[in-house]
mmCIF file of C-alpha atoms in Angstrom:
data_model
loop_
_atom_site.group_PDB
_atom_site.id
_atom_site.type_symbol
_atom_site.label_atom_id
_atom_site.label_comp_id
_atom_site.label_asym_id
_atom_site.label_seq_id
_atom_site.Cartn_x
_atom_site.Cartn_y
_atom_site.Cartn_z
ATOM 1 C CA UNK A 90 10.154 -30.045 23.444
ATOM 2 C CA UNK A 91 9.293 -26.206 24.168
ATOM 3 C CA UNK A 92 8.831 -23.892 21.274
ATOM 4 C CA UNK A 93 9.199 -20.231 21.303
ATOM 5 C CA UNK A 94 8.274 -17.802 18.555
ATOM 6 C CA UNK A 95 9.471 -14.023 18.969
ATOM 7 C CA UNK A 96 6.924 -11.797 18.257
ATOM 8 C CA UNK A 97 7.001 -7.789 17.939
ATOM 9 C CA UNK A 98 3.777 -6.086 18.810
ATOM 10 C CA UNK A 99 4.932 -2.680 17.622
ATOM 11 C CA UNK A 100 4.811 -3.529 14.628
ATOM 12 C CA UNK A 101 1.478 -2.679 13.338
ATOM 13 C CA UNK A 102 0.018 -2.031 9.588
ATOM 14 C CA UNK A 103 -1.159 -4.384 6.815
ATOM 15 C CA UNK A 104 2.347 -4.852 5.237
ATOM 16 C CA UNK A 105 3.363 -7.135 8.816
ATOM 17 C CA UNK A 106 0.140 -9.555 8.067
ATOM 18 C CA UNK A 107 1.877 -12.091 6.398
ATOM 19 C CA UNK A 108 4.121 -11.979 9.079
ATOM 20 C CA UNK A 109 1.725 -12.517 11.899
ATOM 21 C CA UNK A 110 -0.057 -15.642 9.983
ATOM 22 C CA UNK A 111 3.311 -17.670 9.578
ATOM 23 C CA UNK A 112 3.721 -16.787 13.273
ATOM 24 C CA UNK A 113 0.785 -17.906 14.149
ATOM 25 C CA UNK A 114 1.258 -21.493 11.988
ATOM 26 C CA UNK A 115 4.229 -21.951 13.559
ATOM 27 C CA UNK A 116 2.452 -21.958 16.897
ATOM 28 C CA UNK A 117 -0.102 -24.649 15.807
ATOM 29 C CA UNK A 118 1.931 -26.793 14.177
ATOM 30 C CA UNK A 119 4.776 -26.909 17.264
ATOM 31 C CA UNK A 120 2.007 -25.806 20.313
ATOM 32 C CA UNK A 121 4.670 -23.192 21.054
ATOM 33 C CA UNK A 122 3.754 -20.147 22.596
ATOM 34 C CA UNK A 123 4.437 -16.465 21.679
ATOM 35 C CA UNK A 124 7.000 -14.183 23.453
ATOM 36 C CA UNK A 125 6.678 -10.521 22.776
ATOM 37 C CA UNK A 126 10.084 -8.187 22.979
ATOM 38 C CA UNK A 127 9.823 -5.861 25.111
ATOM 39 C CA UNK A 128 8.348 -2.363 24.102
ATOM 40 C CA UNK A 129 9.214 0.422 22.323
ATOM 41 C CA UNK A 130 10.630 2.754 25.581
ATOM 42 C CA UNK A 131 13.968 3.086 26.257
ATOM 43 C CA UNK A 132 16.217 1.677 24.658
ATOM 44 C CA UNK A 133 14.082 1.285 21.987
ATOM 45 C CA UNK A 134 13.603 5.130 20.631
ATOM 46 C CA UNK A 135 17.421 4.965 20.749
ATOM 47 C CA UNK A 136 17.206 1.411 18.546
ATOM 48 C CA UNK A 137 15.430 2.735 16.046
ATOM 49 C CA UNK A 138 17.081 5.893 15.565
ATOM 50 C CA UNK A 139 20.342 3.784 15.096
ATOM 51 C CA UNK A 140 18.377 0.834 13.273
ATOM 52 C CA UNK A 141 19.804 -1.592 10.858
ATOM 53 C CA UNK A 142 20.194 -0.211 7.935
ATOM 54 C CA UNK A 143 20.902 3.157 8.997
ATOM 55 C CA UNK A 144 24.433 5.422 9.023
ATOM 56 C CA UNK A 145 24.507 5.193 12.300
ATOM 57 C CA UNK A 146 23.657 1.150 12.738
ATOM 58 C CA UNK A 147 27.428 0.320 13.650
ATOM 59 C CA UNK A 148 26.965 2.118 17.201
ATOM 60 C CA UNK A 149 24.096 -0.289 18.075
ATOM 61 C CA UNK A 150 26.734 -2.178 20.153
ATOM 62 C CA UNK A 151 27.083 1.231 22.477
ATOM 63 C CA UNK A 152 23.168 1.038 23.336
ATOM 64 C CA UNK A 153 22.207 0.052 26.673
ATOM 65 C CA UNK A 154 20.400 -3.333 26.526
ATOM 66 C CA UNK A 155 17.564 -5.022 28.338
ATOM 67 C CA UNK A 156 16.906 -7.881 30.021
ATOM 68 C CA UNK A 157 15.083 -10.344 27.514
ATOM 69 C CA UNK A 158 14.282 -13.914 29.644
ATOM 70 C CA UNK A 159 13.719 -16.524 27.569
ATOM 71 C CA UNK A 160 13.388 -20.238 27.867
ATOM 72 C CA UNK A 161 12.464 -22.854 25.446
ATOM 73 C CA UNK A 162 14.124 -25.909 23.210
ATOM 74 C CA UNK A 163 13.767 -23.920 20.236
ATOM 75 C CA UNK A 164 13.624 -20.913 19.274
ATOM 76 C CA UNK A 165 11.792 -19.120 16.244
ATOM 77 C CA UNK A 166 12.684 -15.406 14.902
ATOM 78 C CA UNK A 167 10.264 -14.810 12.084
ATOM 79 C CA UNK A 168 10.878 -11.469 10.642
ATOM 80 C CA UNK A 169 10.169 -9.061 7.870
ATOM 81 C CA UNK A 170 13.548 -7.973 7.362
ATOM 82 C CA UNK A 171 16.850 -7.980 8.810
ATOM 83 C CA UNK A 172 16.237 -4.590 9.949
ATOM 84 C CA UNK A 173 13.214 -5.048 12.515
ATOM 85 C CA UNK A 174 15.847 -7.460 14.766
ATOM 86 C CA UNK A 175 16.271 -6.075 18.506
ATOM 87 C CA UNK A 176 18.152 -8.742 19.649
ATOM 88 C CA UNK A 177 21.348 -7.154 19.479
ATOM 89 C CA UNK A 178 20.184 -4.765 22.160
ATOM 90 C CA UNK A 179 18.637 -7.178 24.635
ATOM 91 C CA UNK A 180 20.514 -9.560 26.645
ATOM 92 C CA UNK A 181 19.570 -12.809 28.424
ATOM 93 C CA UNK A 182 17.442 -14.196 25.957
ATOM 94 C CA UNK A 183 20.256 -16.694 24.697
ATOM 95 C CA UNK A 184 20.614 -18.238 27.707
ATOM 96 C CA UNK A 185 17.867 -20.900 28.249
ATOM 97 C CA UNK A 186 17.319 -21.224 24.641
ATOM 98 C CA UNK A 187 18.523 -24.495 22.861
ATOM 99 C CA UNK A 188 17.751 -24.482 19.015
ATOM 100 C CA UNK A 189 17.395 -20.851 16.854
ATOM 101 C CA UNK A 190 16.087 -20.463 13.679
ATOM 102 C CA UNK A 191 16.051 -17.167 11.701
ATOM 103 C CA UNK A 192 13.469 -16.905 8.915
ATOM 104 C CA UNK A 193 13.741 -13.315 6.915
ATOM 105 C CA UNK A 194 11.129 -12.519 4.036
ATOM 106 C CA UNK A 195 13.278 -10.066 2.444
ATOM 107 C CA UNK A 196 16.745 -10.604 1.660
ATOM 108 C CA UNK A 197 17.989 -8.270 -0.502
ATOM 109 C CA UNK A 198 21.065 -7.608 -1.628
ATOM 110 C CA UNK A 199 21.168 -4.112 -0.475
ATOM 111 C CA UNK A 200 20.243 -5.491 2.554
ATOM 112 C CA UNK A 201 23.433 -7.508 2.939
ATOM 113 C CA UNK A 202 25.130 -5.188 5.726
ATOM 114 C CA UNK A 203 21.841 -5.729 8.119
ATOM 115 C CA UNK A 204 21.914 -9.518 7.369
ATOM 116 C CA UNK A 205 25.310 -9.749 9.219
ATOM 117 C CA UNK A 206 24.518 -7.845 11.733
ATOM 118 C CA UNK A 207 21.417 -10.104 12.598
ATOM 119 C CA UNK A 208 23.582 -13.337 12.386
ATOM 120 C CA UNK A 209 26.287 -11.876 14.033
ATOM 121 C CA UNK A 210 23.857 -11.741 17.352
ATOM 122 C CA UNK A 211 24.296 -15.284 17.650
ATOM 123 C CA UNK A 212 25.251 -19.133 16.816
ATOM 124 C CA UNK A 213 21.915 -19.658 14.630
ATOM 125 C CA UNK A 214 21.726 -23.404 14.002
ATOM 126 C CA UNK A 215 18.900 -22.764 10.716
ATOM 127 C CA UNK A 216 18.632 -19.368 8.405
ATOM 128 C CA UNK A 217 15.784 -19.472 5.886
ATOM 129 C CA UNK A 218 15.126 -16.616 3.227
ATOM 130 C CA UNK A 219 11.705 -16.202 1.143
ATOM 131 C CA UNK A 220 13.527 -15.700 -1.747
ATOM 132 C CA UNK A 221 15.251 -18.512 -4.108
ATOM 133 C CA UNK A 222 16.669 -16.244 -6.192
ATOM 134 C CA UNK A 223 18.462 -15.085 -3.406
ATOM 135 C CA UNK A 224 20.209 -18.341 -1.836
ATOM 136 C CA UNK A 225 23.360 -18.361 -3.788
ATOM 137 C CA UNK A 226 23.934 -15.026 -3.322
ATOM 138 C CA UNK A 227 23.600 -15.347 0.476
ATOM 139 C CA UNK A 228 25.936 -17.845 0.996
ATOM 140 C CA UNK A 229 28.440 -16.736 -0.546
ATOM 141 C CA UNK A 230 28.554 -13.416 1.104
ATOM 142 C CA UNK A 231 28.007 -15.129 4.467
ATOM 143 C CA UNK A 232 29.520 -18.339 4.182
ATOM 144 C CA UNK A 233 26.505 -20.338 5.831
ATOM 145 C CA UNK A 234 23.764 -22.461 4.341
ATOM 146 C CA UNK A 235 20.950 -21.201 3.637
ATOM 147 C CA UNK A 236 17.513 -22.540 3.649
ATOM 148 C CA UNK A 237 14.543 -21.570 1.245
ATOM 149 C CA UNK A 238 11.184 -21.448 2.081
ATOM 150 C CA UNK A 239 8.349 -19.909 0.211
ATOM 151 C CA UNK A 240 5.927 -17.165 1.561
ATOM 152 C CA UNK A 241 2.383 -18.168 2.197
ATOM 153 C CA UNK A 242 -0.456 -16.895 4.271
ATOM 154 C CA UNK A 243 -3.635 -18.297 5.806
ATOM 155 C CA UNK A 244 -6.097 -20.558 2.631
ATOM 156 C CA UNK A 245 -8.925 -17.878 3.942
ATOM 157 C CA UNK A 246 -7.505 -14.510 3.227
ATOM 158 C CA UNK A 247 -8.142 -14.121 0.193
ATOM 159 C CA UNK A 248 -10.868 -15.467 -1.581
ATOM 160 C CA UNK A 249 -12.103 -15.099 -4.960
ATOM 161 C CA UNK A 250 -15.152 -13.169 -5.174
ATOM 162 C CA UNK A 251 -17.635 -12.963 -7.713
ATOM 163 C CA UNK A 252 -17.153 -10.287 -10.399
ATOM 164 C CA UNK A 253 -21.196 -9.034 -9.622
ATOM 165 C CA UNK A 254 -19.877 -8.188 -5.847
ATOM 166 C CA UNK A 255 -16.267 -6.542 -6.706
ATOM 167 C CA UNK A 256 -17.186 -2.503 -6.960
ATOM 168 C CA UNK A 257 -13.614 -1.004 -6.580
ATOM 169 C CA UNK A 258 -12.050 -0.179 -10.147
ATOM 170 C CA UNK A 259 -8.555 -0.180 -9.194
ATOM 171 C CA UNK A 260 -6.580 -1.236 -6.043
ATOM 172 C CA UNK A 261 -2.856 -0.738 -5.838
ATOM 173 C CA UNK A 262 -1.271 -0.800 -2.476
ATOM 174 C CA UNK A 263 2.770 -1.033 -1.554
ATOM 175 C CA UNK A 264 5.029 0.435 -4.584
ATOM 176 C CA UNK A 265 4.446 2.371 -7.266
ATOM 177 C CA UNK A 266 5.070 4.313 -9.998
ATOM 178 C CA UNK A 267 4.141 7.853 -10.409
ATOM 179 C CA UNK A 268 3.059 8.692 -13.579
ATOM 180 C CA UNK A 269 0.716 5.529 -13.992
ATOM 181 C CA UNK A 270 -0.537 6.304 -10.872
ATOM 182 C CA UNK A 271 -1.642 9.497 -11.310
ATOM 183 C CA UNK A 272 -2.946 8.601 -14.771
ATOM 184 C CA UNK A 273 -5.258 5.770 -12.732
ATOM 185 C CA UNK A 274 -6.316 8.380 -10.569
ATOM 186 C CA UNK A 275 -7.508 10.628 -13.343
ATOM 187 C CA UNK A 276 -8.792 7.722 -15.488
ATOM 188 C CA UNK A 277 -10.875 6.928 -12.578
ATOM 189 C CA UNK A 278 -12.169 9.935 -12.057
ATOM 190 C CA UNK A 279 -13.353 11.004 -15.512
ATOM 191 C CA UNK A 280 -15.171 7.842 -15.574
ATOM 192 C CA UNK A 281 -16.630 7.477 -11.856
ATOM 193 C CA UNK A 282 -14.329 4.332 -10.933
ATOM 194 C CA UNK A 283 -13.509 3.916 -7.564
ATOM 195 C CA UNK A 284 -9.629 3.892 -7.407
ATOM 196 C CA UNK A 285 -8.157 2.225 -3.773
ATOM 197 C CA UNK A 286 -4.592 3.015 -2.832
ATOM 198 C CA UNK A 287 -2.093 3.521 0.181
ATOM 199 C CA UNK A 288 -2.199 6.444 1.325
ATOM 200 C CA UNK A 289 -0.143 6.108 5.200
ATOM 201 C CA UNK A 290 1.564 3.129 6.456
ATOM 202 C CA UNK A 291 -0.331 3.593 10.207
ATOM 203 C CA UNK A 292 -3.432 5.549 10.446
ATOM 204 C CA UNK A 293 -4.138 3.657 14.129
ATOM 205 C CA UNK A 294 -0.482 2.190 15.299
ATOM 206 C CA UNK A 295 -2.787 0.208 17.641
ATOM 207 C CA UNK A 296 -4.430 -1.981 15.510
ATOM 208 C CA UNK A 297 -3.569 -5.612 15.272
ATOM 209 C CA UNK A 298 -1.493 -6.498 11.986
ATOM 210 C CA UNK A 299 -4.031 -9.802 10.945
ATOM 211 C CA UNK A 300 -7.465 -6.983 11.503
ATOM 212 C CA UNK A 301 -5.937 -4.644 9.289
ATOM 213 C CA UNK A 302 -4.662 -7.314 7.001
ATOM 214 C CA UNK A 303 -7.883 -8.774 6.302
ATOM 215 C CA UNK A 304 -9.118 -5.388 5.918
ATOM 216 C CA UNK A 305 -6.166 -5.434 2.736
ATOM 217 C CA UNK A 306 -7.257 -8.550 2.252
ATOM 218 C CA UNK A 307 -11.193 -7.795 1.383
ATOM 219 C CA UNK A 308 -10.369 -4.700 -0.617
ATOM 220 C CA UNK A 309 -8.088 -6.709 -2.921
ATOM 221 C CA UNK A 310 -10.415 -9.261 -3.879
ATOM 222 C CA UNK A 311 -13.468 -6.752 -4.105
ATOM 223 C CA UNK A 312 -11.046 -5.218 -6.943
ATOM 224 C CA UNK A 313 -11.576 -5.790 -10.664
ATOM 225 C CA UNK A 314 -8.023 -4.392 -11.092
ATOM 226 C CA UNK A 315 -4.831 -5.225 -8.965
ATOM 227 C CA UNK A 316 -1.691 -3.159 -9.535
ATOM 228 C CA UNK A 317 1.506 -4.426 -8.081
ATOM 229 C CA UNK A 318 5.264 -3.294 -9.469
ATOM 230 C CA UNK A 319 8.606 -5.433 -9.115
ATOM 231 C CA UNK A 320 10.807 -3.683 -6.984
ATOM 232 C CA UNK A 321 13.620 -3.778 -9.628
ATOM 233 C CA UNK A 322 11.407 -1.340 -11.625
ATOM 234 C CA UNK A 323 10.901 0.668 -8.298
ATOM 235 C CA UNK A 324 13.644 0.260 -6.297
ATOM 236 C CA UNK A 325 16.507 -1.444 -8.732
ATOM 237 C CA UNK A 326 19.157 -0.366 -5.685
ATOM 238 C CA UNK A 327 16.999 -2.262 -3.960
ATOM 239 C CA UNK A 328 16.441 -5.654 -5.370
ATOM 240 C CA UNK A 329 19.811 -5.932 -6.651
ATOM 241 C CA UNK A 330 20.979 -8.625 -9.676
ATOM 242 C CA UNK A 331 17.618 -11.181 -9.139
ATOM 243 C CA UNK A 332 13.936 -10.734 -9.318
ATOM 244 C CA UNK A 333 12.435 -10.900 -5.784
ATOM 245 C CA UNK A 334 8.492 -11.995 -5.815
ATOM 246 C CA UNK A 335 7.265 -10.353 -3.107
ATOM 247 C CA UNK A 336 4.106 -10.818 -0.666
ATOM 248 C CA UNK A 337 2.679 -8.244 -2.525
ATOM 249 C CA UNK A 338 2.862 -9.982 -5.755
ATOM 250 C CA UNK A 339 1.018 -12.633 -4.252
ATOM 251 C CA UNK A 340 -1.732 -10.730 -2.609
ATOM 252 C CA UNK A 341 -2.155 -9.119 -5.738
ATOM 253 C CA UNK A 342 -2.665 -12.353 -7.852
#
């Protein structure tokens, strides 16, 4: 049996890295190989500007599409989110492709609208979410089953170093909230802490998503403090009526 497992490469930056290393297991464990969409040229500028979960996302069925071969038993479509699917403006790839599975990490309930959209591409024969708190809510609005599966990343990202080696104060990275934020940055500052943040989502667009993960990965555990906010303080629109624990949480921990 063939395996497939769709894989975007412009999609670069640390917050894709858990992404990338369930990709990658799924390879191992099914010796399936990885098929990259195609790249971000035309049609794609136009994709994006009507992406999922944009005003405009309902006139993605008016985009020109591409030809997308694909062939294998099964099918894998690891993503993010709902919004970073492209299938809906490539054609071909259902063709020679048996099985489909659809795994999303974040399935929000303001995402709900994008969520359709994806499963409306095609007959998927497995949808999995990240989130439990988010199954019930899922099928009812789509009137499928839905499968749950729990984030994880590779044993050797993150390691737990000694407290003697960890010389970075404070390391927050993904949301946040203003005020404390700009009270760590003083704090550290009067007291000549080194405070690591976010400060761009893609400094070098280039880079591959598990370098610039591990990068994440070492400043986190050379941290004595990790800061990491729910997104239903954040973003409450967001998140919706559950609690969502999100890769961040985990990295953070």
């Amino acid at each position: 049996m063939t395996h497939a497992i769709l894989s975007d490469p412009g999609q670069s930056g640390f917050q894709y890295g858990m992404l990338v290393d369930l990709q990658d297991e799924i390879v191992r464990i099914t010796g399936g190989t990885l098929v990259s969409v195609p790249g971000r040229g035309f049609p794609g500028r136009l994709s994006r500007r009507f992406g999922h979960g944009t005003r405009y996302a309902g006139l993605r069925r008016l985009l020109p599409k591409s030809n997308f071969p694909v062939r294998a038993d099964v099918l894998w479509v690891p993503l993010m989110g709902p919004e970073n699917c492209s299938l809906d403006v490539l054609k071909g790839w259902e063709r020679h492709v048996g099985y489909k599975v659809l795994y999303l990490f974040d399935t929000m309930e303001s995402q709900i609208s994008s969520i359709r959209r994806v499963l409306a591409t095609t007959r998927w024969d497995v949808t999995v979410t990240s989130f439990s708190g988010a199954r019930s809510y899922l099928e009812g609005k789509t009137q499928r089953t839905w499968h749950v599966v729990p984030q994880g990343v590779k044993l050797d990202r993150f390691v737990n170093t000694p407290p003697s080696d960890r010389m970075i104060g404070f390391c927050s990275y993904g949301r946040r909230l203003p005020r404390v934020h700009d009270i760590l940055r003083s704090f550290c500052f009067d007291f000549g802490l080194y405070y690591d943040y976010s400060m761009t989502t893609a400094i070098q667009p280039g880079v591959d998503p598990r370098d610039h993960y591990q990068q994440y990965a070492w400043h986190l555990s050379h941290s004595i403090f990790n800061v990491c906010w729910p997104v239903e303080l954040t973003n409450p629109d967001r998140a919706g009526s559950f609690s969502p624990l999100t890769c961040r949480g985990f990295e953070a921990a």
